Short mmCIF file of the C-alpha atoms (twelve columns), coordinates in Angstrom:
data_MODEL
# 
_entry.id   MODEL 
# 
loop_
_atom_site.group_PDB 
_atom_site.id 
_atom_site.type_symbol 
_atom_site.label_atom_id 
_atom_site.label_alt_id 
_atom_site.label_comp_id 
_atom_site.label_asym_id 
_atom_site.label_seq_id 
_atom_site.Cartn_x 
_atom_site.Cartn_y 
_atom_site.Cartn_z 
_atom_site.pdbx_PDB_model_num 
ATOM 1   C CA . UNK A 1   8.056   -33.218 -79.287 1 
ATOM 2   C CA . UNK A 2   7.029   -36.526 -77.734 1 
ATOM 3   C CA . UNK A 3   7.125   -39.650 -79.865 1 
ATOM 4   C CA . UNK A 4   3.539   -40.686 -80.607 1 
ATOM 5   C CA . UNK A 5   3.236   -44.447 -80.128 1 
ATOM 6   C CA . UNK A 6   0.672   -47.217 -80.093 1 
ATOM 7   C CA . UNK A 7   1.478   -50.208 -77.916 1 
ATOM 8   C CA . UNK A 8   0.225   -53.622 -79.046 1 
ATOM 9   C CA . UNK A 9   0.063   -56.373 -76.434 1 
ATOM 10  C CA . UNK A 10  -1.681  -59.696 -75.940 1 
ATOM 11  C CA . UNK A 11  -1.024  -60.494 -72.283 1 
ATOM 12  C CA . UNK A 12  -0.267  -58.988 -68.910 1 
ATOM 13  C CA . UNK A 13  1.511   -55.940 -70.329 1 
ATOM 14  C CA . UNK A 14  4.532   -55.626 -68.060 1 
ATOM 15  C CA . UNK A 15  6.596   -54.011 -70.817 1 
ATOM 16  C CA . UNK A 16  3.731   -51.631 -71.520 1 
ATOM 17  C CA . UNK A 17  3.681   -50.798 -67.807 1 
ATOM 18  C CA . UNK A 18  7.379   -49.966 -67.859 1 
ATOM 19  C CA . UNK A 19  6.715   -47.450 -70.654 1 
ATOM 20  C CA . UNK A 20  3.735   -45.987 -68.817 1 
ATOM 21  C CA . UNK A 21  5.835   -45.588 -65.669 1 
ATOM 22  C CA . UNK A 22  8.845   -44.049 -67.418 1 
ATOM 23  C CA . UNK A 23  6.602   -41.611 -69.279 1 
ATOM 24  C CA . UNK A 24  4.870   -40.624 -66.020 1 
ATOM 25  C CA . UNK A 25  8.280   -40.044 -64.413 1 
ATOM 26  C CA . UNK A 26  9.259   -37.693 -67.230 1 
ATOM 27  C CA . UNK A 27  12.136  -39.942 -68.275 1 
ATOM 28  C CA . UNK A 28  10.599  -41.342 -71.462 1 
ATOM 29  C CA . UNK A 29  9.437   -38.725 -73.951 1 
ATOM 30  C CA . UNK A 30  6.515   -40.599 -75.511 1 
ATOM 31  C CA . UNK A 31  2.837   -39.893 -75.995 1 
ATOM 32  C CA . UNK A 32  1.034   -43.238 -75.695 1 
ATOM 33  C CA . UNK A 33  -1.898  -42.609 -78.016 1 
ATOM 34  C CA . UNK A 34  -3.349  -46.108 -77.786 1 
ATOM 35  C CA . UNK A 35  -2.903  -49.519 -76.215 1 
ATOM 36  C CA . UNK A 36  -4.423  -52.199 -78.414 1 
ATOM 37  C CA . UNK A 37  -4.541  -55.978 -78.324 1 
ATOM 38  C CA . UNK A 38  -6.270  -59.056 -79.624 1 
ATOM 39  C CA . UNK A 39  -7.200  -61.021 -76.498 1 
ATOM 40  C CA . UNK A 40  -10.335 -60.020 -74.569 1 
ATOM 41  C CA . UNK A 41  -9.673  -59.815 -70.842 1 
ATOM 42  C CA . UNK A 42  -5.917  -59.354 -71.180 1 
ATOM 43  C CA . UNK A 43  -4.499  -57.564 -68.146 1 
ATOM 44  C CA . UNK A 44  -2.815  -54.949 -70.302 1 
ATOM 45  C CA . UNK A 45  -6.216  -53.276 -70.722 1 
ATOM 46  C CA . UNK A 46  -6.526  -52.911 -66.943 1 
ATOM 47  C CA . UNK A 47  -3.138  -51.186 -66.934 1 
ATOM 48  C CA . UNK A 48  -4.260  -48.852 -69.712 1 
ATOM 49  C CA . UNK A 49  -7.506  -47.990 -67.935 1 
ATOM 50  C CA . UNK A 50  -5.701  -47.276 -64.660 1 
ATOM 51  C CA . UNK A 51  -3.316  -44.923 -66.465 1 
ATOM 52  C CA . UNK A 52  -6.125  -43.206 -68.376 1 
ATOM 53  C CA . UNK A 53  -4.777  -44.330 -71.752 1 
ATOM 54  C CA . UNK A 54  -7.192  -45.041 -74.639 1 
ATOM 55  C CA . UNK A 55  -7.371  -48.776 -75.307 1 
ATOM 56  C CA . UNK A 56  -9.164  -51.198 -77.567 1 
ATOM 57  C CA . UNK A 57  -9.404  -54.954 -77.978 1 
ATOM 58  C CA . UNK A 58  -9.874  -56.291 -81.492 1 
ATOM 59  C CA . UNK A 59  -10.512 -60.027 -81.286 1 
ATOM 60  C CA . UNK A 60  -8.652  -61.695 -84.144 1 
ATOM 61  C CA . UNK A 61  -11.119 -64.587 -84.052 1 
ATOM 62  C CA . UNK A 62  -13.794 -62.306 -85.503 1 
ATOM 63  C CA . UNK A 63  -11.858 -61.927 -88.778 1 
ATOM 64  C CA . UNK A 64  -11.633 -64.279 -91.729 1 
ATOM 65  C CA . UNK A 65  -7.875  -63.909 -92.190 1 
ATOM 66  C CA . UNK A 66  -4.767  -62.110 -90.970 1 
ATOM 67  C CA . UNK A 67  -4.950  -59.460 -93.672 1 
ATOM 68  C CA . UNK A 68  -8.425  -58.270 -92.734 1 
ATOM 69  C CA . UNK A 69  -7.533  -58.253 -89.044 1 
ATOM 70  C CA . UNK A 70  -4.370  -56.253 -89.693 1 
ATOM 71  C CA . UNK A 71  -6.262  -53.745 -91.848 1 
ATOM 72  C CA . UNK A 72  -8.599  -53.065 -88.927 1 
ATOM 73  C CA . UNK A 73  -5.688  -52.740 -86.505 1 
ATOM 74  C CA . UNK A 74  -3.924  -50.322 -88.860 1 
ATOM 75  C CA . UNK A 75  -7.103  -48.236 -89.070 1 
ATOM 76  C CA . UNK A 76  -7.460  -47.830 -85.301 1 
ATOM 77  C CA . UNK A 77  -3.759  -47.039 -84.870 1 
ATOM 78  C CA . UNK A 78  -3.894  -44.367 -87.558 1 
ATOM 79  C CA . UNK A 79  -7.081  -42.928 -86.064 1 
ATOM 80  C CA . UNK A 80  -5.269  -42.605 -82.736 1 
ATOM 81  C CA . UNK A 81  -2.536  -40.541 -84.379 1 
ATOM 82  C CA . UNK A 82  0.347   -42.882 -83.524 1 
ATOM 83  C CA . UNK A 83  3.552   -42.611 -85.545 1 
ATOM 84  C CA . UNK A 84  5.359   -45.686 -84.207 1 
ATOM 85  C CA . UNK A 85  4.005   -49.112 -83.285 1 
ATOM 86  C CA . UNK A 86  5.556   -50.772 -80.246 1 
ATOM 87  C CA . UNK A 87  5.036   -54.528 -79.880 1 
ATOM 88  C CA . UNK A 88  5.054   -55.536 -76.220 1 
ATOM 89  C CA . UNK A 89  4.201   -59.200 -75.940 1 
ATOM 90  C CA . UNK A 90  1.946   -59.047 -79.002 1 
ATOM 91  C CA . UNK A 91  1.420   -62.665 -80.022 1 
ATOM 92  C CA . UNK A 92  0.471   -62.112 -83.657 1 
ATOM 93  C CA . UNK A 93  2.592   -62.362 -86.780 1 
ATOM 94  C CA . UNK A 94  2.333   -59.104 -88.695 1 
ATOM 95  C CA . UNK A 95  1.408   -59.208 -92.363 1 
ATOM 96  C CA . UNK A 96  2.979   -57.159 -95.119 1 
ATOM 97  C CA . UNK A 97  -0.174  -55.039 -95.081 1 
ATOM 98  C CA . UNK A 98  0.577   -53.928 -91.525 1 
ATOM 99  C CA . UNK A 99  4.294   -53.338 -92.027 1 
ATOM 100 C CA . UNK A 100 3.757   -51.370 -95.227 1 
ATOM 101 C CA . UNK A 101 1.447   -49.041 -93.299 1 
ATOM 102 C CA . UNK A 102 4.259   -48.183 -90.850 1 
ATOM 103 C CA . UNK A 103 7.503   -48.659 -92.809 1 
ATOM 104 C CA . UNK A 104 10.521  -48.753 -90.511 1 
ATOM 105 C CA . UNK A 105 8.314   -47.681 -87.599 1 
ATOM 106 C CA . UNK A 106 7.467   -50.967 -85.894 1 
ATOM 107 C CA . UNK A 107 9.591   -52.004 -82.903 1 
ATOM 108 C CA . UNK A 108 9.646   -55.311 -81.008 1 
ATOM 109 C CA . UNK A 109 11.327  -56.907 -78.010 1 
ATOM 110 C CA . UNK A 110 12.394  -60.556 -78.018 1 
ATOM 111 C CA . UNK A 111 13.408  -62.625 -74.945 1 
ATOM 112 C CA . UNK A 112 16.664  -63.948 -76.389 1 
ATOM 113 C CA . UNK A 113 19.814  -62.596 -78.016 1 
ATOM 114 C CA . UNK A 114 18.939  -62.489 -81.700 1 
ATOM 115 C CA . UNK A 115 19.599  -63.912 -84.212 1 
ATOM 116 C CA . UNK A 116 19.659  -66.954 -81.905 1 
ATOM 117 C CA . UNK A 117 16.336  -68.477 -80.865 1 
ATOM 118 C CA . UNK A 118 13.795  -66.452 -82.833 1 
ATOM 119 C CA . UNK A 119 10.074  -67.176 -82.614 1 
ATOM 120 C CA . UNK A 120 7.425   -67.323 -79.918 1 
ATOM 121 C CA . UNK A 121 9.481   -69.427 -77.461 1 
ATOM 122 C CA . UNK A 122 12.857  -67.669 -77.482 1 
ATOM 123 C CA . UNK A 123 13.399  -67.872 -73.727 1 
ATOM 124 C CA . UNK A 124 12.495  -71.550 -73.287 1 
ATOM 125 C CA . UNK A 125 14.361  -72.486 -76.483 1 
ATOM 126 C CA . UNK A 126 17.570  -70.854 -75.249 1 
ATOM 127 C CA . UNK A 127 17.291  -72.627 -71.920 1 
ATOM 128 C CA . UNK A 128 16.561  -75.985 -73.542 1 
ATOM 129 C CA . UNK A 129 19.624  -75.579 -75.761 1 
ATOM 130 C CA . UNK A 130 21.790  -75.160 -72.682 1 
ATOM 131 C CA . UNK A 131 23.266  -71.739 -73.416 1 
ATOM 132 C CA . UNK A 132 25.378  -70.069 -70.743 1 
ATOM 133 C CA . UNK A 133 24.446  -66.519 -71.781 1 
ATOM 134 C CA . UNK A 134 21.069  -65.302 -72.991 1 
ATOM 135 C CA . UNK A 135 19.028  -62.132 -72.676 1 
ATOM 136 C CA . UNK A 136 16.758  -59.890 -74.744 1 
ATOM 137 C CA . UNK A 137 16.791  -57.797 -77.902 1 
ATOM 138 C CA . UNK A 138 14.955  -54.681 -79.084 1 
ATOM 139 C CA . UNK A 139 14.804  -54.510 -82.864 1 
ATOM 140 C CA . UNK A 140 13.017  -53.017 -85.820 1 
ATOM 141 C CA . UNK A 141 10.444  -55.368 -87.345 1 
ATOM 142 C CA . UNK A 142 10.627  -56.861 -90.824 1 
ATOM 143 C CA . UNK A 143 8.412   -59.479 -92.472 1 
ATOM 144 C CA . UNK A 144 10.674  -62.357 -91.441 1 
ATOM 145 C CA . UNK A 145 10.143  -63.295 -87.793 1 
ATOM 146 C CA . UNK A 146 12.542  -61.547 -85.378 1 
ATOM 147 C CA . UNK A 147 14.841  -60.556 -88.214 1 
ATOM 148 C CA . UNK A 148 15.010  -56.758 -88.234 1 
ATOM 149 C CA . UNK A 149 17.989  -54.524 -87.392 1 
ATOM 150 C CA . UNK A 150 18.996  -54.631 -83.727 1 
ATOM 151 C CA . UNK A 151 18.744  -51.466 -81.614 1 
ATOM 152 C CA . UNK A 152 19.905  -52.696 -78.191 1 
ATOM 153 C CA . UNK A 153 20.608  -56.025 -76.472 1 
ATOM 154 C CA . UNK A 154 20.991  -57.195 -72.891 1 
ATOM 155 C CA . UNK A 155 22.854  -60.324 -71.771 1 
ATOM 156 C CA . UNK A 156 22.476  -62.325 -68.552 1 
ATOM 157 C CA . UNK A 157 23.937  -65.622 -67.287 1 
ATOM 158 C CA . UNK A 158 22.000  -68.859 -67.767 1 
ATOM 159 C CA . UNK A 159 22.619  -71.660 -65.294 1 
ATOM 160 C CA . UNK A 160 22.358  -75.399 -65.861 1 
ATOM 161 C CA . UNK A 161 19.414  -76.985 -64.099 1 
ATOM 162 C CA . UNK A 162 17.604  -73.813 -63.084 1 
ATOM 163 C CA . UNK A 163 13.881  -73.358 -63.592 1 
ATOM 164 C CA . UNK A 164 12.740  -71.293 -66.554 1 
ATOM 165 C CA . UNK A 165 11.119  -68.808 -64.166 1 
ATOM 166 C CA . UNK A 166 14.495  -68.196 -62.506 1 
ATOM 167 C CA . UNK A 167 16.043  -67.355 -65.864 1 
ATOM 168 C CA . UNK A 168 13.162  -65.143 -66.963 1 
ATOM 169 C CA . UNK A 169 13.297  -63.326 -63.619 1 
ATOM 170 C CA . UNK A 170 16.737  -62.086 -64.712 1 
ATOM 171 C CA . UNK A 171 15.649  -61.237 -68.250 1 
ATOM 172 C CA . UNK A 172 12.362  -59.425 -67.611 1 
ATOM 173 C CA . UNK A 173 13.773  -56.561 -65.499 1 
ATOM 174 C CA . UNK A 174 16.218  -55.802 -68.304 1 
ATOM 175 C CA . UNK A 175 13.417  -55.887 -70.883 1 
ATOM 176 C CA . UNK A 176 11.720  -53.199 -68.813 1 
ATOM 177 C CA . UNK A 177 14.861  -51.069 -69.020 1 
ATOM 178 C CA . UNK A 178 16.152  -51.528 -72.555 1 
ATOM 179 C CA . UNK A 179 12.783  -51.124 -74.288 1 
ATOM 180 C CA . UNK A 180 12.055  -47.652 -72.863 1 
ATOM 181 C CA . UNK A 181 15.694  -46.736 -73.525 1 
ATOM 182 C CA . UNK A 182 15.369  -47.669 -77.192 1 
ATOM 183 C CA . UNK A 183 12.185  -45.612 -77.481 1 
ATOM 184 C CA . UNK A 184 13.884  -42.628 -75.867 1 
ATOM 185 C CA . UNK A 185 16.663  -42.791 -78.436 1 
ATOM 186 C CA . UNK A 186 13.988  -42.765 -81.144 1 
ATOM 187 C CA . UNK A 187 12.233  -39.827 -79.495 1 
ATOM 188 C CA . UNK A 188 15.517  -37.910 -79.462 1 
ATOM 189 C CA . UNK A 189 16.163  -38.673 -83.131 1 
ATOM 190 C CA . UNK A 190 19.449  -40.377 -82.295 1 
ATOM 191 C CA . UNK A 191 18.987  -43.623 -84.239 1 
ATOM 192 C CA . UNK A 192 20.043  -44.067 -87.859 1 
ATOM 193 C CA . UNK A 193 19.550  -47.317 -89.791 1 
ATOM 194 C CA . UNK A 194 21.890  -48.246 -92.638 1 
ATOM 195 C CA . UNK A 195 21.193  -51.732 -93.939 1 
ATOM 196 C CA . UNK A 196 21.345  -54.003 -90.924 1 
ATOM 197 C CA . UNK A 197 23.329  -51.552 -88.809 1 
ATOM 198 C CA . UNK A 198 21.654  -49.244 -86.290 1 
ATOM 199 C CA . UNK A 199 23.835  -46.268 -85.346 1 
ATOM 200 C CA . UNK A 200 23.333  -44.324 -82.115 1 
ATOM 201 C CA . UNK A 201 24.359  -40.678 -82.022 1 
ATOM 202 C CA . UNK A 202 26.081  -39.616 -78.779 1 
ATOM 203 C CA . UNK A 203 24.336  -37.259 -76.397 1 
ATOM 204 C CA . UNK A 204 26.937  -36.639 -73.682 1 
ATOM 205 C CA . UNK A 205 24.681  -38.242 -71.093 1 
ATOM 206 C CA . UNK A 206 26.076  -40.404 -68.278 1 
ATOM 207 C CA . UNK A 207 25.706  -44.118 -68.742 1 
ATOM 208 C CA . UNK A 208 24.618  -46.621 -66.114 1 
ATOM 209 C CA . UNK A 209 27.180  -48.834 -64.386 1 
ATOM 210 C CA . UNK A 210 25.956  -52.461 -64.183 1 
ATOM 211 C CA . UNK A 211 24.909  -53.386 -60.653 1 
ATOM 212 C CA . UNK A 212 24.786  -57.121 -61.277 1 
ATOM 213 C CA . UNK A 213 25.754  -59.903 -63.688 1 
ATOM 214 C CA . UNK A 214 24.375  -58.271 -66.824 1 
ATOM 215 C CA . UNK A 215 25.618  -56.380 -69.862 1 
ATOM 216 C CA . UNK A 216 23.650  -53.978 -72.038 1 
ATOM 217 C CA . UNK A 217 24.947  -52.588 -75.315 1 
ATOM 218 C CA . UNK A 218 24.731  -49.805 -76.277 1 
ATOM 219 C CA . UNK A 219 24.894  -48.875 -72.602 1 
ATOM 220 C CA . UNK A 220 21.842  -47.719 -70.697 1 
ATOM 221 C CA . UNK A 221 21.767  -44.020 -69.910 1 
ATOM 222 C CA . UNK A 222 20.680  -42.169 -66.781 1 
ATOM 223 C CA . UNK A 223 17.048  -42.795 -65.890 1 
ATOM 224 C CA . UNK A 224 16.963  -46.259 -67.423 1 
# 
């Protein structure tokens, strides 16, 4: 049975698009019940409309506080029948109210190798620090920012003096691969969380050989 998900996004929605595409290709076994966000006019809603996916914008500015906004978001997600919440460039800190509604069922992607450089500017912060390796992380969400158990990480080289866009052009394509992969593992029931450790059950599927200067662990599997 397909994993029923709601995708939350605030911007252009490129990670959401990667999930839409993989689902359409029959590679990713998810049922995208809803795409929701908080910024009117965000391009992610155009992507949802083009794919025929239900979508809604709930403007956070119309609410008195984070708790009331999150209660409304929880209500629309539940009404859509989603079981997991997938954060894809969602620029809102989640309250305990939200996380308690979906315990252990909220997933996020971060543009750095956690636990280094958490927060809204992970990519720029890593570059400014002068790291030689950076990347992206898919993880379960806890109340502390970017602190939950790690599912999968990708690493790429970072070069002194390069523009931030050059670095992010190496990171983003891997985001679009590791996030759907993590969701597929969830859909297959292959992930088990014990404390901070996330265990992946084997499936006997071929893994992908890197075709460039990147490393993903656990390894990507066929189709991703």
